[in-house]
PDB file of N, CA and C in Angstrom:
ATOM      1  N   MET A 139       0.726  -0.969  -0.292  1.00  0.00           N
ATOM      2  CA  MET A 139      -0.061   0.150  -0.042  1.00  0.00           C
ATOM      3  C   MET A 139       0.471   1.150  -0.350  1.00  0.00           C
ATOM      4  N   GLN A 140      -0.006   2.368  -0.672  1.00  0.00           N
ATOM      5  CA  GLN A 140       1.512   3.146  -0.908  1.00  0.00           C
ATOM      6  C   GLN A 140      -0.028   4.197  -0.357  1.00  0.00           C
ATOM      7  N   PHE A 141       1.052   5.195   0.741  1.00  0.00           N
ATOM      8  CA  PHE A 141       0.446   6.477   1.663  1.00  0.00           C
ATOM      9  C   PHE A 141       1.272   7.770   1.510  1.00  0.00           C
ATOM     10  N   PRO A 142       0.861   8.811   1.609  1.00  0.00           N
ATOM     11  CA  PRO A 142       0.491  10.050   1.155  1.00  0.00           C
ATOM     12  C   PRO A 142       1.980  10.614   1.686  1.00  0.00           C
ATOM     13  N   ASP A 143       3.410  11.283   1.711  1.00  0.00           N
ATOM     14  CA  ASP A 143       4.458  12.078   2.761  1.00  0.00           C
ATOM     15  C   ASP A 143       3.952  12.330   3.454  1.00  0.00           C
ATOM     16  N   ASN A 144       3.256  12.508   4.364  1.00  0.00           N
ATOM     17  CA  ASN A 144       3.480  12.968   5.856  1.00  0.00           C
ATOM     18  C   ASN A 144       3.073  12.538   7.023  1.00  0.00           C
ATOM     19  N   ASP A 145       2.624  13.097   7.829  1.00  0.00           N
ATOM     20  CA  ASP A 145       2.295  12.221   9.557  1.00  0.00           C
ATOM     21  C   ASP A 145       1.335  11.265   9.089  1.00  0.00           C
ATOM     22  N   ASN A 146       0.442  11.544   8.637  1.00  0.00           N
ATOM     23  CA  ASN A 146      -0.478  10.448   8.611  1.00  0.00           C
ATOM     24  C   ASN A 146      -0.266   8.901   8.007  1.00  0.00           C
ATOM     25  N   GLY A 147       0.457   9.577   6.490  1.00  0.00           N
ATOM     26  CA  GLY A 147       0.326   8.411   6.100  1.00  0.00           C
ATOM     27  C   GLY A 147       1.416   8.286   6.310  1.00  0.00           C
ATOM     28  N   GLN A 148       2.842   8.536   7.000  1.00  0.00           N
ATOM     29  CA  GLN A 148       3.828   7.722   8.132  1.00  0.00           C
ATOM     30  C   GLN A 148       3.339   6.646   9.350  1.00  0.00           C
ATOM     31  N   LEU A 149       2.409   7.103  10.224  1.00  0.00           N
ATOM     32  CA  LEU A 149       1.266   6.162  10.687  1.00  0.00           C
ATOM     33  C   LEU A 149       1.288   5.667  10.002  1.00  0.00           C
ATOM     34  N   LEU A 150       0.121   5.204   8.869  1.00  0.00           N
ATOM     35  CA  LEU A 150      -0.382   4.262   8.257  1.00  0.00           C
ATOM     36  C   LEU A 150       0.245   3.468   8.038  1.00  0.00           C
ATOM     37  N   ASN A 151       1.023   3.738   7.063  1.00  0.00           N
ATOM     38  CA  ASN A 151       2.655   3.013   6.909  1.00  0.00           C
ATOM     39  C   ASN A 151       3.041   2.341   7.812  1.00  0.00           C
ATOM     40  N   GLU A 152       3.573   2.291   9.556  1.00  0.00           N
ATOM     41  CA  GLU A 152       3.542   1.378  10.376  1.00  0.00           C
ATOM     42  C   GLU A 152       2.768   1.095  10.853  1.00  0.00           C
ATOM     43  N   ILE A 153       1.169   1.478  10.833  1.00  0.00           N
ATOM     44  CA  ILE A 153       0.506   0.313  11.683  1.00  0.00           C
ATOM     45  C   ILE A 153       0.242  -0.629  10.516  1.00  0.00           C
ATOM     46  N   ALA A 154       0.183  -0.426   8.771  1.00  0.00           N
ATOM     47  CA  ALA A 154      -0.073  -1.682   7.863  1.00  0.00           C
ATOM     48  C   ALA A 154       0.993  -2.730   8.107  1.00  0.00           C
ATOM     49  N   GLU A 155       2.409  -2.013   8.651  1.00  0.00           N
ATOM     50  CA  GLU A 155       3.659  -2.799   8.528  1.00  0.00           C
ATOM     51  C   GLU A 155       3.950  -3.823   9.914  1.00  0.00           C
ATOM     52  N   ALA A 156       2.702  -3.469  10.213  1.00  0.00           N
ATOM     53  CA  ALA A 156       2.752  -3.855  11.836  1.00  0.00           C
ATOM     54  C   ALA A 156       1.636  -5.229  11.885  1.00  0.00           C
ATOM     55  N   GLY A 157       0.912  -5.326  10.448  1.00  0.00           N
ATOM     56  CA  GLY A 157       0.078  -6.331  10.106  1.00  0.00           C
ATOM     57  C   GLY A 157      -0.494  -5.796  10.128  1.00  0.00           C
ATOM     58  N   VAL A 158      -1.749  -4.686  10.736  1.00  0.00           N
ATOM     59  CA  VAL A 158      -2.834  -4.531  10.315  1.00  0.00           C
ATOM     60  C   VAL A 158      -3.958  -3.842   9.330  1.00  0.00           C
ATOM     61  N   ASP A 159      -4.891  -5.056   9.400  1.00  0.00           N
ATOM     62  CA  ASP A 159      -5.489  -4.349   7.844  1.00  0.00           C
ATOM     63  C   ASP A 159      -6.461  -3.348   7.746  1.00  0.00           C
ATOM     64  N   LEU A 160      -5.804  -2.408   6.919  1.00  0.00           N
ATOM     65  CA  LEU A 160      -6.001  -0.719   7.309  1.00  0.00           C
ATOM     66  C   LEU A 160      -7.851  -1.000   6.394  1.00  0.00           C
ATOM     67  N   SER A 161      -7.929  -2.285   5.901  1.00  0.00           N
ATOM     68  CA  SER A 161      -9.450  -2.359   4.755  1.00  0.00           C
ATOM     69  C   SER A 161     -10.407  -2.716   5.924  1.00  0.00           C
ATOM     70  N   GLN A 162     -10.197  -2.320   7.182  1.00  0.00           N
ATOM     71  CA  GLN A 162     -11.579  -3.154   8.336  1.00  0.00           C
ATOM     72  C   GLN A 162     -11.729  -1.819   8.971  1.00  0.00           C
ATOM     73  N   LEU A 163     -12.553  -1.954   9.162  1.00  0.00           N
ATOM     74  CA  LEU A 163     -12.805  -1.325  10.484  1.00  0.00           C
ATOM     75  C   LEU A 163     -12.516  -1.098  11.925  1.00  0.00           C
ATOM     76  N   HIS A 164     -12.049  -0.096  12.435  1.00  0.00           N
ATOM     77  CA  HIS A 164     -10.899   0.407  13.977  1.00  0.00           C
ATOM     78  C   HIS A 164     -11.317   0.868  14.153  1.00  0.00           C
ATOM     79  N   ASN A 165     -11.321   0.657  15.836  1.00  0.00           N
ATOM     80  CA  ASN A 165     -11.697   1.895  17.167  1.00  0.00           C
ATOM     81  C   ASN A 165     -10.474   2.951  16.895  1.00  0.00           C
ATOM     82  N   VAL A 166     -10.281   4.424  15.993  1.00  0.00           N
ATOM     83  CA  VAL A 166      -8.894   5.043  16.126  1.00  0.00           C
ATOM     84  C   VAL A 166      -9.799   5.861  17.273  1.00  0.00           C
ATOM     85  N   ASP A 167      -8.149   6.416  17.534  1.00  0.00           N
ATOM     86  CA  ASP A 167      -8.539   7.156  19.080  1.00  0.00           C
ATOM     87  C   ASP A 167      -7.763   8.288  18.662  1.00  0.00           C
ATOM     88  N   PHE A 168      -8.554   9.610  19.029  1.00  0.00           N
ATOM     89  CA  PHE A 168      -8.060  10.607  19.138  1.00  0.00           C
ATOM     90  C   PHE A 168      -7.157  11.231  19.797  1.00  0.00           C
ATOM     91  N   PHE A 169      -7.027  12.011  20.157  1.00  0.00           N
ATOM     92  CA  PHE A 169      -6.217  12.684  21.696  1.00  0.00           C
ATOM     93  C   PHE A 169      -6.134  13.601  21.490  1.00  0.00           C
ATOM     94  N   ILE A 170      -6.406  14.783  22.354  1.00  0.00           N
ATOM     95  CA  ILE A 170      -6.896  16.091  22.061  1.00  0.00           C
ATOM     96  C   ILE A 170      -6.688  16.611  23.681  1.00  0.00           C
ATOM     97  N   LEU A 171      -5.327  17.529  23.928  1.00  0.00           N
ATOM     98  CA  LEU A 171      -4.969  17.755  25.200  1.00  0.00           C
ATOM     99  C   LEU A 171      -5.463  19.430  25.297  1.00  0.00           C
ATOM    100  N   PHE A 172      -5.389  19.426  26.847  1.00  0.00           N
ATOM    101  CA  PHE A 172      -6.377  20.704  27.577  1.00  0.00           C
ATOM    102  C   PHE A 172      -4.811  20.987  29.039  1.00  0.00           C
ATOM    103  N   GLU A 173      -4.729  22.185  28.908  1.00  0.00           N
ATOM    104  CA  GLU A 173      -4.658  22.140  30.491  1.00  0.00           C
ATOM    105  C   GLU A 173      -4.801  22.610  31.426  1.00  0.00           C
ATOM    106  N   GLN A 174      -6.832  22.965  31.019  1.00  0.00           N
ATOM    107  CA  GLN A 174      -7.218  23.308  32.195  1.00  0.00           C
ATOM    108  C   GLN A 174      -8.430  21.960  32.614  1.00  0.00           C
ATOM    109  N   LYS A 175      -8.470  21.899  34.056  1.00  0.00           N
ATOM    110  CA  LYS A 175      -9.697  20.340  33.373  1.00  0.00           C
ATOM    111  C   LYS A 175     -11.045  20.920  33.083  1.00  0.00           C
ATOM    112  N   PRO A 176     -11.982  21.984  33.615  1.00  0.00           N
ATOM    113  CA  PRO A 176     -13.343  22.659  33.221  1.00  0.00           C
ATOM    114  C   PRO A 176     -13.040  22.920  31.701  1.00  0.00           C
ATOM    115  N   GLN A 177     -11.971  23.169  30.893  1.00  0.00           N
ATOM    116  CA  GLN A 177     -11.769  23.057  29.489  1.00  0.00           C
ATOM    117  C   GLN A 177     -12.255  21.471  29.234  1.00  0.00           C
ATOM    118  N   ALA A 178     -11.587  20.792  29.184  1.00  0.00           N
ATOM    119  CA  ALA A 178     -11.744  19.939  28.996  1.00  0.00           C
ATOM    120  C   ALA A 178     -12.769  18.580  29.722  1.00  0.00           C
ATOM    121  N   GLU A 179     -13.960  19.061  30.269  1.00  0.00           N
ATOM    122  CA  GLU A 179     -14.871  18.273  30.127  1.00  0.00           C
ATOM    123  C   GLU A 179     -15.936  18.950  29.740  1.00  0.00           C
ATOM    124  N   LYS A 180     -15.798  20.315  29.648  1.00  0.00           N
ATOM    125  CA  LYS A 180     -17.001  20.655  28.569  1.00  0.00           C
ATOM    126  C   LYS A 180     -17.039  19.826  26.775  1.00  0.00           C
ATOM    127  N   PHE A 181     -15.346  20.089  26.824  1.00  0.00           N
ATOM    128  CA  PHE A 181     -15.038  19.396  25.441  1.00  0.00           C
ATOM    129  C   PHE A 181     -15.885  17.682  25.030  1.00  0.00           C
ATOM    130  N   ALA A 182     -15.537  17.278  26.302  1.00  0.00           N
ATOM    131  CA  ALA A 182     -15.676  15.850  26.148  1.00  0.00           C
ATOM    132  C   ALA A 182     -16.968  15.892  26.245  1.00  0.00           C
ATOM    133  N   GLN A 183     -17.782  16.166  27.040  1.00  0.00           N
ATOM    134  CA  GLN A 183     -19.634  16.872  26.360  1.00  0.00           C
ATOM    135  C   GLN A 183     -19.932  16.999  25.543  1.00  0.00           C
ATOM    136  N   ALA A 184     -19.435  17.738  24.825  1.00  0.00           N
ATOM    137  CA  ALA A 184     -19.182  18.515  23.624  1.00  0.00           C
ATOM    138  C   ALA A 184     -19.373  17.277  22.695  1.00  0.00           C
ATOM    139  N   ILE A 185     -18.032  16.624  23.178  1.00  0.00           N
ATOM    140  CA  ILE A 185     -17.825  15.230  20.984  1.00  0.00           C
ATOM    141  C   ILE A 185     -18.554  14.587  21.908  1.00  0.00           C
ATOM    142  N   ALA A 186     -19.289  13.788  23.100  1.00  0.00           N
ATOM    143  CA  ALA A 186     -19.887  12.490  23.829  1.00  0.00           C
ATOM    144  C   ALA A 186     -21.630  12.989  22.734  1.00  0.00           C
ATOM    145  N   GLU A 187     -21.769  13.740  22.574  1.00  0.00           N
ATOM    146  CA  GLU A 187     -23.306  14.570  22.196  1.00  0.00           C
ATOM    147  C   GLU A 187     -22.956  14.010  20.345  1.00  0.00           C
ATOM    148  N   ASP A 188     -21.782  14.309  19.780  1.00  0.00           N
ATOM    149  CA  ASP A 188     -21.495  14.159  18.881  1.00  0.00           C
ATOM    150  C   ASP A 188     -22.033  13.403  17.943  1.00  0.00           C
ATOM    151  N   GLU A 189     -22.559  12.156  17.090  1.00  0.00           N
ATOM    152  CA  GLU A 189     -23.266  11.647  16.421  1.00  0.00           C
ATOM    153  C   GLU A 189     -21.536  10.942  15.613  1.00  0.00           C
ATOM    154  N   LEU A 190     -20.356  11.268  15.806  1.00  0.00           N
ATOM    155  CA  LEU A 190     -18.911  11.276  15.586  1.00  0.00           C
ATOM    156  C   LEU A 190     -18.651  10.726  15.908  1.00  0.00           C
ATOM    157  N   ALA A 191     -19.031  11.040  17.355  1.00  0.00           N
ATOM    158  CA  ALA A 191     -17.416  10.476  18.346  1.00  0.00           C
ATOM    159  C   ALA A 191     -18.393  10.329  18.859  1.00  0.00           C
ATOM    160  N   PRO A 192     -19.223   9.491  19.986  1.00  0.00           N
ATOM    161  CA  PRO A 192     -19.794   9.533  21.005  1.00  0.00           C
ATOM    162  C   PRO A 192     -19.361   8.722  22.167  1.00  0.00           C
ATOM    163  N   ASN A 193     -17.430   8.492  21.768  1.00  0.00           N
ATOM    164  CA  ASN A 193     -16.756   7.710  22.843  1.00  0.00           C
ATOM    165  C   ASN A 193     -15.638   8.299  23.625  1.00  0.00           C
ATOM    166  N   THR A 194     -15.730   8.744  24.533  1.00  0.00           N
ATOM    167  CA  THR A 194     -14.947   9.705  24.929  1.00  0.00           C
ATOM    168  C   THR A 194     -14.122   9.131  26.740  1.00  0.00           C
ATOM    169  N   GLU A 195     -13.239   9.319  26.403  1.00  0.00           N
ATOM    170  CA  GLU A 195     -12.572   9.113  27.993  1.00  0.00           C
ATOM    171  C   GLU A 195     -11.860  10.940  28.576  1.00  0.00           C
ATOM    172  N   LEU A 196     -11.740  10.642  29.491  1.00  0.00           N
ATOM    173  CA  LEU A 196     -10.914  12.032  30.368  1.00  0.00           C
ATOM    174  C   LEU A 196      -9.647  11.566  31.416  1.00  0.00           C
ATOM    175  N   GLN A 197      -8.880  11.926  30.933  1.00  0.00           N
ATOM    176  CA  GLN A 197      -7.571  10.816  32.274  1.00  0.00           C
ATOM    177  C   GLN A 197      -6.787  12.449  31.949  1.00  0.00           C
ATOM    178  N   GLN A 198      -6.344  12.644  33.675  1.00  0.00           N
ATOM    179  CA  GLN A 198      -4.821  13.266  33.362  1.00  0.00           C
ATOM    180  C   GLN A 198      -3.121  12.940  33.341  1.00  0.00           C
ATOM    181  N   CYS A 199      -2.505  13.880  32.398  1.00  0.00           N
ATOM    182  CA  CYS A 199      -1.199  12.108  32.533  1.00  0.00           C
ATOM    183  C   CYS A 199      -0.597  13.249  33.441  1.00  0.00           C
ATOM    184  N   PRO A 200       0.743  11.894  34.413  1.00  0.00           N
ATOM    185  CA  PRO A 200       0.073  11.830  36.379  1.00  0.00           C
ATOM    186  C   PRO A 200       1.895  12.082  36.060  1.00  0.00           C
ATOM    187  N   ASP A 201       2.604  12.471  34.471  1.00  0.00           N
ATOM    188  CA  ASP A 201       3.536  13.207  34.770  1.00  0.00           C
ATOM    189  C   ASP A 201       3.767  15.139  34.444  1.00  0.00           C
ATOM    190  N   THR A 202       2.726  15.664  33.700  1.00  0.00           N
ATOM    191  CA  THR A 202       3.105  16.752  33.053  1.00  0.00           C
ATOM    192  C   THR A 202       1.802  17.807  34.030  1.00  0.00           C
ATOM    193  N   GLY A 203       0.635  16.511  34.206  1.00  0.00           N
ATOM    194  CA  GLY A 203      -0.271  17.262  34.811  1.00  0.00           C
ATOM    195  C   GLY A 203      -1.823  17.910  33.577  1.00  0.00           C
ATOM    196  N   VAL A 204      -0.887  17.070  32.874  1.00  0.00           N
ATOM    197  CA  VAL A 204      -2.239  18.234  30.980  1.00  0.00           C
ATOM    198  C   VAL A 204      -3.113  17.118  31.327  1.00  0.00           C
ATOM    199  N   TRP A 205      -4.768  17.647  30.461  1.00  0.00           N
ATOM    200  CA  TRP A 205      -5.552  16.782  30.814  1.00  0.00           C
ATOM    201  C   TRP A 205      -5.888  15.806  29.496  1.00  0.00           C
ATOM    202  N   GLU A 206      -6.264  14.992  29.563  1.00  0.00           N
ATOM    203  CA  GLU A 206      -6.177  14.469  27.425  1.00  0.00           C
ATOM    204  C   GLU A 206      -7.986  13.376  27.689  1.00  0.00           C
ATOM    205  N   VAL A 207      -8.254  14.520  26.656  1.00  0.00           N
ATOM    206  CA  VAL A 207      -9.496  12.881  25.797  1.00  0.00           C
ATOM    207  C   VAL A 207      -9.166  12.266  24.828  1.00  0.00           C
ATOM    208  N   VAL A 208      -9.216  11.743  25.547  1.00  0.00           N
ATOM    209  CA  VAL A 208      -9.645  10.363  23.682  1.00  0.00           C
ATOM    210  C   VAL A 208     -10.991   9.902  23.388  1.00  0.00           C
ATOM    211  N   THR A 209     -11.127  10.588  21.735  1.00  0.00           N
ATOM    212  CA  THR A 209     -12.428   9.794  21.325  1.00  0.00           C
ATOM    213  C   THR A 209     -11.889   8.932  20.537  1.00  0.00           C
ATOM    214  N   THR A 210     -12.553   8.139  20.919  1.00  0.00           N
ATOM    215  CA  THR A 210     -12.626   7.464  19.959  1.00  0.00           C
ATOM    216  C   THR A 210     -14.083   6.927  18.716  1.00  0.00           C
ATOM    217  N   VAL A 211     -13.487   6.842  17.728  1.00  0.00           N
ATOM    218  CA  VAL A 211     -14.232   7.149  16.363  1.00  0.00           C
ATOM    219  C   VAL A 211     -13.928   5.268  15.903  1.00  0.00           C
ATOM    220  N   LYS A 212     -14.708   4.444  15.824  1.00  0.00           N
ATOM    221  CA  LYS A 212     -15.194   3.473  14.166  1.00  0.00           C
ATOM    222  C   LYS A 212     -14.730   3.938  12.893  1.00  0.00           C
ATOM    223  N   MET A 213     -14.235   2.975  11.912  1.00  0.00           N
ATOM    224  CA  MET A 213     -13.778   4.302  10.986  1.00  0.00           C
ATOM    225  C   MET A 213     -12.490   2.841  10.204  1.00  0.00           C
ATOM    226  N   VAL A 214     -13.078   2.789   8.930  1.00  0.00           N
ATOM    227  CA  VAL A 214     -12.340   2.331   8.122  1.00  0.00           C
ATOM    228  C   VAL A 214     -10.580   3.904   7.964  1.00  0.00           C
ATOM    229  N   PRO A 215     -10.072   3.330   8.982  1.00  0.00           N
ATOM    230  CA  PRO A 215      -8.780   4.605   8.396  1.00  0.00           C
ATOM    231  C   PRO A 215      -8.058   4.620   7.125  1.00  0.00           C
ATOM    232  N   VAL A 216      -8.878   5.291   5.948  1.00  0.00           N
ATOM    233  CA  VAL A 216      -8.348   6.104   5.257  1.00  0.00           C
ATOM    234  C   VAL A 216      -7.784   6.906   5.049  1.00  0.00           C
ATOM    235  N   HIS A 217      -6.666   7.133   4.524  1.00  0.00           N
ATOM    236  CA  HIS A 217      -5.893   8.937   4.521  1.00  0.00           C
ATOM    237  C   HIS A 217      -6.905   9.934   5.153  1.00  0.00           C
ATOM    238  N   GLU A 218      -7.389  10.032   3.567  1.00  0.00           N
ATOM    239  CA  GLU A 218      -8.034  11.403   3.118  1.00  0.00           C
ATOM    240  C   GLU A 218      -9.126  11.442   5.099  1.00  0.00           C
ATOM    241  N   LEU A 219     -10.416  10.318   5.467  1.00  0.00           N
ATOM    242  CA  LEU A 219     -10.989  10.626   6.022  1.00  0.00           C
ATOM    243  C   LEU A 219     -10.270  10.797   7.046  1.00  0.00           C
ATOM    244  N   LEU A 220      -8.927  10.197   8.105  1.00  0.00           N
ATOM    245  CA  LEU A 220      -7.861  10.238   8.944  1.00  0.00           C
ATOM    246  C   LEU A 220      -8.742  12.121   9.145  1.00  0.00           C
ATOM    247  N   GLY A 221      -7.386  12.028   7.967  1.00  0.00           N
ATOM    248  CA  GLY A 221      -7.261  13.687   7.683  1.00  0.00           C
ATOM    249  C   GLY A 221      -8.537  14.868   8.442  1.00  0.00           C
ATOM    250  N   GLN A 222      -9.957  13.957   7.521  1.00  0.00           N
ATOM    251  CA  GLN A 222     -10.935  14.801   7.482  1.00  0.00           C
ATOM    252  C   GLN A 222     -11.179  15.104   9.740  1.00  0.00           C
ATOM    253  N   THR A 223     -11.487  14.045   9.832  1.00  0.00           N
ATOM    254  CA  THR A 223     -11.794  13.744  11.334  1.00  0.00           C
ATOM    255  C   THR A 223     -11.555  13.926  11.996  1.00  0.00           C
ATOM    256  N   GLU A 224      -9.655  14.493  11.776  1.00  0.00           N
ATOM    257  CA  GLU A 224      -8.955  14.861  13.036  1.00  0.00           C
ATOM    258  C   GLU A 224      -9.196  16.451  13.400  1.00  0.00           C
ATOM    259  N   GLN A 225      -9.608  16.475  11.648  1.00  0.00           N
ATOM    260  CA  GLN A 225      -9.502  18.393  11.933  1.00  0.00           C
ATOM    261  C   GLN A 225     -10.193  18.491  12.433  1.00  0.00           C
ATOM    262  N   TYR A 226     -12.107  17.702  12.212  1.00  0.00           N
ATOM    263  CA  TYR A 226     -12.993  17.907  12.878  1.00  0.00           C
ATOM    264  C   TYR A 226     -13.316  18.182  14.088  1.00  0.00           C
ATOM    265  N   ILE A 227     -12.826  16.857  14.655  1.00  0.00           N
ATOM    266  CA  ILE A 227     -12.393  17.310  15.868  1.00  0.00           C
ATOM    267  C   ILE A 227     -11.131  18.212  16.708  1.00  0.00           C
ATOM    268  N   GLU A 228     -10.079  18.607  16.004  1.00  0.00           N
ATOM    269  CA  GLU A 228      -9.609  19.418  16.706  1.00  0.00           C
ATOM    270  C   GLU A 228     -10.155  20.702  15.951  1.00  0.00           C
ATOM    271  N   SER A 229     -11.193  21.135  15.798  1.00  0.00           N
ATOM    272  CA  SER A 229     -12.017  22.250  14.781  1.00  0.00           C
ATOM    273  C   SER A 229     -12.537  22.612  16.896  1.00  0.00           C
ATOM    274  N   ILE A 230     -13.179  21.465  16.981  1.00  0.00           N
ATOM    275  CA  ILE A 230     -13.909  21.327  18.325  1.00  0.00           C
ATOM    276  C   ILE A 230     -13.535  21.524  19.416  1.00  0.00           C
ATOM    277  N   ALA A 231     -12.406  20.805  19.362  1.00  0.00           N
ATOM    278  CA  ALA A 231     -11.642  21.389  20.308  1.00  0.00           C
ATOM    279  C   ALA A 231     -10.556  22.573  20.815  1.00  0.00           C
ATOM    280  N   ASN A 232     -10.353  23.152  19.122  1.00  0.00           N
ATOM    281  CA  ASN A 232      -9.901  24.520  19.578  1.00  0.00           C
ATOM    282  C   ASN A 232     -11.025  25.464  20.313  1.00  0.00           C
ATOM    283  N   THR A 233     -12.391  25.641  20.463  1.00  0.00           N
ATOM    284  CA  THR A 233     -13.597  26.370  20.296  1.00  0.00           C
ATOM    285  C   THR A 233     -13.220  26.189  22.215  1.00  0.00           C
ATOM    286  N   HIS A 234     -12.365  25.191  22.784  1.00  0.00           N
ATOM    287  CA  HIS A 234     -12.989  24.904  24.840  1.00  0.00           C
ATOM    288  C   HIS A 234     -11.066  24.950  24.912  1.00  0.00           C
ATOM    289  N   GLU A 235     -10.514  25.685  23.891  1.00  0.00           N
ATOM    290  CA  GLU A 235      -8.994  25.379  24.836  1.00  0.00           C
ATOM    291  C   GLU A 235      -8.016  24.363  25.054  1.00  0.00           C
ATOM    292  N   GLY A 236      -8.370  23.786  23.317  1.00  0.00           N
ATOM    293  CA  GLY A 236      -7.650  22.155  23.617  1.00  0.00           C
ATOM    294  C   GLY A 236      -6.785  22.652  21.862  1.00  0.00           C
ATOM    295  N   TYR A 237      -6.571  21.406  21.623  1.00  0.00           N
ATOM    296  CA  TYR A 237      -5.245  20.929  20.854  1.00  0.00           C
ATOM    297  C   TYR A 237      -4.644  19.764  20.359  1.00  0.00           C
ATOM    298  N   GLY A 238      -4.557  19.112  18.879  1.00  0.00           N
ATOM    299  CA  GLY A 238      -4.872  17.682  19.261  1.00  0.00           C
ATOM    300  C   GLY A 238      -3.503  17.295  19.135  1.00  0.00           C
ATOM    301  N   ASP A 239      -3.241  16.261  19.615  1.00  0.00           N
ATOM    302  CA  ASP A 239      -2.530  15.837  19.881  1.00  0.00           C
ATOM    303  C   ASP A 239      -1.900  13.690  18.996  1.00  0.00           C
ATOM    304  N   GLY A 240      -2.678  14.040  17.589  1.00  0.00           N
ATOM    305  CA  GLY A 240      -2.151  12.911  16.871  1.00  0.00           C
ATOM    306  C   GLY A 240      -3.271  11.857  17.295  1.00  0.00           C
ATOM    307  N   TRP A 241      -3.576  10.743  16.374  1.00  0.00           N
ATOM    308  CA  TRP A 241      -4.364   9.282  16.462  1.00  0.00           C
ATOM    309  C   TRP A 241      -3.113   8.273  16.299  1.00  0.00           C
ATOM    310  N   GLY A 242      -4.497   6.973  16.975  1.00  0.00           N
ATOM    311  CA  GLY A 242      -3.617   5.585  16.500  1.00  0.00           C
ATOM    312  C   GLY A 242      -5.243   4.979  16.630  1.00  0.00           C
ATOM    313  N   ILE A 243      -4.774   3.970  16.428  1.00  0.00           N
ATOM    314  CA  ILE A 243      -5.243   2.382  16.494  1.00  0.00           C
ATOM    315  C   ILE A 243      -4.301   1.252  17.162  1.00  0.00           C
ATOM    316  N   MET A 244      -5.447   0.659  17.968  1.00  0.00           N
ATOM    317  CA  MET A 244      -5.051  -0.648  19.361  1.00  0.00           C
ATOM    318  C   MET A 244      -4.540  -1.598  17.953  1.00  0.00           C
ATOM    319  N   ALA A 245      -3.962  -2.134  18.631  1.00  0.00           N
ATOM    320  CA  ALA A 245      -3.308  -3.045  17.714  1.00  0.00           C
ATOM    321  C   ALA A 245      -3.811  -4.613  17.703  1.00  0.00           C
ATOM    322  N   PRO A 246      -4.712  -5.605  17.392  1.00  0.00           N
ATOM    323  CA  PRO A 246      -5.182  -6.935  17.278  1.00  0.00           C
ATOM    324  C   PRO A 246      -4.373  -8.034  18.188  1.00  0.00           C
ATOM    325  N   GLU A 247      -4.924  -8.547  19.495  1.00  0.00           N
ATOM    326  CA  GLU A 247      -4.530  -9.337  19.949  1.00  0.00           C
ATOM    327  C   GLU A 247      -3.845 -10.277  19.636  1.00  0.00           C
TER     328      GLU A 247
END
């Protein structure tokens, strides 16, 4: 498989090389960071109400104290769709003073 030469393309290539079938549905986790817990909670509530991403988890990094909301979207991880989804979630996060920190797919066991 060929992927564009950018961060998402490189990550997709690494995942494919690890043996993950990217033509199937996967739970893709998008990571959004916040300096303050109230903003993280507001974003988590807003994104949980969105039909695209109803599954969220709020946690605090023990080392940095930064709040992280992990938003899970079930999708086929196609490069263009990943970029669009990432951009959409980050646009909502930006209104709550959050910023994107990438995405990932848990490898099947």
